[in-house]
Amino acid sequence: MRYKMQTAELIWEIKNNIEKIGRSLKVIEVCGTHTVSIYKNGFHTLFEGYIDFISGPGCPVCVTHEGYIDRLVELSSEWTIYTFGDLLKVPGSSKSLSQARANGGKIKVMYSPVDAVEHLENNEKVIFAAVGFETTAPAFALSLEKVIEKGLKNVKFACELKTIDEPLKSLLQNHIRVDGIILPGHVATVIGVDSFKFVEGFKVASVISGFEGYDILLSLLSITQDILNEDFTVKNEYKRVVKKEGNVIAKGYIEKYFERTSAFFRGLGLIPGGGLKIKDEFREYSIDMSYDNTKQKDSLCRCADVLTGKIKPFECPLFEKVCTPISPKGACMVSQEGSCNAYFRYGKWKGR
Amino acid sequence: MCLGYPAKVIEIFEDKKALVEYLGVKKMVNIALLKNVSIGDYILIHSGIAIEKIDQKEAEEIEKLFGEVQDANS
Amino acid sequence: MKFIQKEHGNGGKQTYELINGLFKPIFGSEILKRGDDSSIFDLASKKIGVTTDSFVVKPYFFKGGDIGKLSVCGTVNDLAVSGLVPKYITASFIIEEGFPIEDLQKIVRSMKEYADIAGVEIVAGDTKVVEKGSCDGIFINTTGFGVCEKEERLPSIEKIKGGQIVIVSGDIGRHGACIYSHSSELGVEEKIESDCAPLNRVINELLKNVEICYMKDLTRGGLATALNEIAQKASVDIYIEEDKVPVSNEVKALCDILGLDSYYLACEGRFVAVINKEDKQKTLEILKKYNKEACEIGWIEDTKEKRVYLKTSFGGTRILDMLYYEMLPRIC
């Protein structure tokens, strides 16, 4: 029924609710695709003074340690690295994958890891740069299954997959106080509404959201209503896709091939259970990616503070001055979903 | 972190593949993560793989609703 | 099938055969047929314009065109949007050894076809053959000469000022989307058709009937990049309304599938024009004869921030910046 609402009416109602609450709200979007949707639709200007949008740790590129890139660069002299376009420009400590490619490194951009496996020949030495959250993990599980079925011996996975629940817990527990959370719609598609029940313990309004501008507005309406009603149950705005239990087959694939491990998140540090690694029984398909995750290049870059919502991108001393999309110093500027990048490209606005 | 697009199933093939259409663009995708996919179903695709069926009724609501958004602005 | 070999580029007999057997008969230009070291022609005009461009598209045959058509249209369009009438072009080929001669023939024929459509004559050329691996199939460079028919009609950046409106000549992003749709890994069944086309006829008609303050063709970097260049050079701000920018469904679809942004996708047969408000109706009348999608998309403001702003469908405003890097397909 609420779908019948017109955009202008919806925006008015959200603002009206916030006026009733009596203060501006801090809302965090966990997922980078939400970040981009918010900025692209201009919601940061539309709700100026009403909602302060904070970008969370849900961009796999932003939270990836530079040691992972360094290792891929190193391996690209011998193996062909298959990567999503997202990872190509992320700076390692000396080179990005794109720079490595210019220097003769074997690097290929893929659209789908499953399709990529289908085109592989038996003797090709290939490493899949497996990054992403639970949305993408089943794709790599399926690829791994195909690799096994095809009997490909020289295909490995550089597994840096992440889970969303543990970093989100850590963020809410240790780093940040927010009024509302926009939960990642596509991760929720795979893991289900119930997997986000833990958020209720933090007494914060939360909603699983789709990615269209309208989805975001409906989610903001839900958040403001929940704050007014002091209702902290997880809501699901993205009902057309997200189910209570998620996608059982996809979850089954993740469980079959991966297990939880601790993982590094830029800004949050090492998070127990925050990542997925290939199970021991399939370890011949895994390539050792170990890097020293305690070391991070010494820099004024404040990606970590941006990712945890402590500062806005423009409060970082490097922002716009030396850190731009052309020469990014931190991952938040590299990824098109990164909050610094989104802020740089869409966010600047008169009287900032 | 996860781009996805909704598409309509046009044809189903062996080996858990389907031809889908989205705004006039036709593309092969993998449907191994879904059960009981039929022609005419709407599915959500991420990195070449269907990760969920889209609830027809809810989707229609959304379609209607996006129509309205456009009307409201024109 | 016959292939290009190193000998085709050594300046000897085979080069001679390629030029006289393939290029000259197809291009059929009297000036070219003389085979002199320079082509001598007449450009009776006080002002002459020259432009040059190199083309390296992959695949070199795509839906709606090929590298030959592209190399003619690209140069013709650069002259046309400057307000000039394109007259002569030169064509220089760098070909990888092993390139199929049949493909070269097709490309050269297509250059001739579109040169004729655009009313330009190909008057000089060059061919080099490089070792396998030194170039990717075929690269073409074209240089074009155009004449100015009425000096006072020349569009110029100085004519841009607040209150004027911005018009686009058709739906955007087709060429870029077309090239992406051809990548085999993506598995798109039906390729998207490129918008590659010569623009000199429509522009000529415009220049004769209305005052065009400024024009720019949309090539690499797409609409967003072209508008930013205009805002920078003219020291103005440009406001664009998201809902008015024409984008076809298939281009939208490809953008959603690959995580690309249509504002940055290349066009090869579209341009933006800045005009005075009172010329709007007449301008659109002419443009729509050539492309129904032509429309007003925004306006100029004198605020001098040199920025392009986008009014979103939801009523928000955001920056529409230049393209900062190669657009890559992404999952997030």
Tab-separated table of N, CA, C and O in Angstrom, chain C residues 214-252:
chain	number	residue	atom	x	y	z
C	214	TYR	N	28.028	27.321	-29.350
C	214	TYR	CA	29.157	26.405	-29.234
C	214	TYR	C	28.680	24.990	-29.478
C	214	TYR	O	27.523	24.663	-29.195
C	215	MET	N	29.568	24.155	-30.002
C	215	MET	CA	29.242	22.749	-30.221
C	215	MET	C	30.432	21.887	-29.840
C	215	MET	O	31.576	22.326	-29.906
C	216	LYS	N	30.124	20.649	-29.470
C	216	LYS	CA	31.209	19.710	-29.205
C	216	LYS	C	30.682	18.320	-29.495
C	216	LYS	O	29.560	17.985	-29.091
C	217	ASP	N	31.463	17.516	-30.219
C	217	ASP	CA	30.983	16.146	-30.426
C	217	ASP	C	31.339	15.302	-29.208
C	217	ASP	O	32.319	15.561	-28.507
C	218	LEU	N	30.484	14.321	-28.958
C	218	LEU	CA	30.688	13.479	-27.777
C	218	LEU	C	31.487	12.259	-28.202
C	218	LEU	O	30.956	11.389	-28.875
C	219	THR	N	32.736	12.213	-27.841
C	219	THR	CA	33.519	11.026	-28.195
C	219	THR	C	33.954	10.347	-26.910
C	219	THR	O	33.103	10.071	-26.068
C	220	ARG	N	35.234	10.067	-26.775
C	220	ARG	CA	35.709	9.429	-25.540
C	220	ARG	C	35.298	10.235	-24.317
C	220	ARG	O	35.342	11.449	-24.330
C	221	GLY	N	34.948	9.546	-23.269
C	221	GLY	CA	34.581	10.261	-22.048
C	221	GLY	C	33.127	10.681	-22.029
C	221	GLY	O	32.615	11.102	-20.999
C	222	GLY	N	32.468	10.595	-23.193
C	222	GLY	CA	31.023	10.780	-23.240
C	222	GLY	C	30.540	12.185	-22.934
C	222	GLY	O	31.286	13.164	-22.955
C	223	LEU	N	29.242	12.253	-22.645
C	223	LEU	CA	28.570	13.526	-22.392
C	223	LEU	C	29.201	14.275	-21.215
C	223	LEU	O	29.459	15.477	-21.290
C	224	ALA	N	29.464	13.552	-20.128
C	224	ALA	CA	29.959	14.204	-18.914
C	224	ALA	C	31.280	14.918	-19.176
C	224	ALA	O	31.484	16.057	-18.750
C	225	THR	N	32.172	14.241	-19.894
C	225	THR	CA	33.485	14.815	-20.147
C	225	THR	C	33.383	16.027	-21.069
C	225	THR	O	34.015	17.057	-20.826
C	226	ALA	N	32.550	15.927	-22.109
C	226	ALA	CA	32.380	17.052	-23.032
C	226	ALA	C	31.828	18.277	-22.303
C	226	ALA	O	32.321	19.392	-22.479
C	227	LEU	N	30.819	18.065	-21.469
C	227	LEU	CA	30.230	19.197	-20.745
C	227	LEU	C	31.231	19.826	-19.785
C	227	LEU	O	31.298	21.049	-19.635
C	228	ASN	N	32.037	18.982	-19.130
C	228	ASN	CA	33.042	19.519	-18.211
C	228	ASN	C	34.078	20.356	-18.949
C	228	ASN	O	34.519	21.388	-18.448
C	229	GLU	N	34.451	19.897	-20.139
C	229	GLU	CA	35.411	20.675	-20.922
C	229	GLU	C	34.824	22.040	-21.274
C	229	GLU	O	35.521	23.052	-21.211
C	230	ILE	N	33.544	22.037	-21.628
C	230	ILE	CA	32.895	23.309	-21.971
C	230	ILE	C	32.838	24.227	-20.744
C	230	ILE	O	33.192	25.408	-20.816
C	231	ALA	N	32.441	23.660	-19.602
C	231	ALA	CA	32.332	24.465	-18.376
C	231	ALA	C	33.682	25.073	-18.005
C	231	ALA	O	33.770	26.237	-17.612
C	232	GLN	N	34.743	24.273	-18.164
C	232	GLN	CA	36.088	24.749	-17.849
C	232	GLN	C	36.501	25.888	-18.782
C	232	GLN	O	36.930	26.942	-18.337
C	233	LYS	N	36.365	25.626	-20.062
C	233	LYS	CA	36.860	26.590	-21.050
C	233	LYS	C	36.050	27.888	-21.019
C	233	LYS	O	36.584	28.969	-21.218
C	234	ALA	N	34.741	27.766	-20.772
C	234	ALA	CA	33.880	28.953	-20.837
C	234	ALA	C	33.727	29.621	-19.473
C	234	ALA	O	33.089	30.668	-19.360
C	235	SER	N	34.306	28.979	-18.422
C	235	SER	CA	34.181	29.540	-17.067
C	235	SER	C	32.724	29.740	-16.647
C	235	SER	O	32.348	30.787	-16.148
C	236	VAL	N	31.909	28.731	-16.897
C	236	VAL	CA	30.508	28.797	-16.482
C	236	VAL	C	30.158	27.497	-15.753
C	236	VAL	O	30.960	26.575	-15.688
C	237	ASP	N	28.951	27.445	-15.211
C	237	ASP	CA	28.440	26.187	-14.667
C	237	ASP	C	27.361	25.676	-15.607
C	237	ASP	O	26.639	26.463	-16.218
C	238	ILE	N	27.287	24.359	-15.699
C	238	ILE	CA	26.264	23.761	-16.553
C	238	ILE	C	25.366	22.885	-15.679
C	238	ILE	O	25.870	22.106	-14.857
C	239	TYR	N	24.075	23.068	-15.815
C	239	TYR	CA	23.117	22.239	-15.084
C	239	TYR	C	22.408	21.299	-16.048
C	239	TYR	O	21.903	21.749	-17.086
C	240	ILE	N	22.393	20.020	-15.705
C	240	ILE	CA	21.770	19.009	-16.561
C	240	ILE	C	20.665	18.318	-15.763
C	240	ILE	O	20.839	18.033	-14.581
C	241	GLU	N	19.552	18.075	-16.437
C	241	GLU	CA	18.479	17.359	-15.759
C	241	GLU	C	18.497	15.875	-16.142
C	241	GLU	O	18.349	15.530	-17.307
C	242	GLU	N	18.718	15.050	-15.130
C	242	GLU	CA	18.852	13.600	-15.319
C	242	GLU	C	17.705	13.024	-16.159
C	242	GLU	O	17.920	12.230	-17.065
C	243	ASP	N	16.493	13.435	-15.848
C	243	ASP	CA	15.329	12.869	-16.527
C	243	ASP	C	15.246	13.231	-18.003
C	243	ASP	O	14.547	12.591	-18.767
C	244	LYS	N	15.975	14.275	-18.399
C	244	LYS	CA	15.864	14.712	-19.790
C	244	LYS	C	16.928	14.089	-20.698
C	244	LYS	O	16.778	14.112	-21.908
C	245	VAL	N	17.993	13.578	-20.100
C	245	VAL	CA	19.078	13.047	-20.933
C	245	VAL	C	18.624	11.738	-21.582
C	245	VAL	O	18.301	10.784	-20.890
C	246	PRO	N	18.581	11.696	-22.918
C	246	PRO	CA	18.076	10.489	-23.558
C	246	PRO	C	19.094	9.345	-23.544
C	246	PRO	O	20.220	9.504	-24.020
C	247	VAL	N	18.676	8.232	-22.941
C	247	VAL	CA	19.511	7.022	-22.921
C	247	VAL	C	18.605	5.864	-23.313
C	247	VAL	O	17.531	5.702	-22.740
C	248	SER	N	19.035	5.085	-24.280
C	248	SER	CA	18.183	3.970	-24.712
C	248	SER	C	18.170	2.886	-23.642
C	248	SER	O	19.087	2.777	-22.829
C	249	ASN	N	17.128	2.070	-23.663
C	249	ASN	CA	17.018	0.993	-22.690
C	249	ASN	C	18.197	0.043	-22.727
C	249	ASN	O	18.702	-0.379	-21.695
C	250	GLU	N	18.632	-0.310	-23.934
C	250	GLU	CA	19.723	-1.290	-24.001
C	250	GLU	C	21.030	-0.716	-23.447
C	250	GLU	O	21.812	-1.442	-22.833
C	251	VAL	N	21.253	0.569	-23.632
C	251	VAL	CA	22.452	1.177	-23.053
C	251	VAL	C	22.330	1.191	-21.525
C	251	VAL	O	23.264	0.855	-20.801
C	252	LYS	N	21.122	1.537	-21.054
C	252	LYS	CA	20.881	1.486	-19.604
C	252	LYS	C	21.140	0.091	-19.073
C	252	LYS	O	21.783	-0.086	-18.030
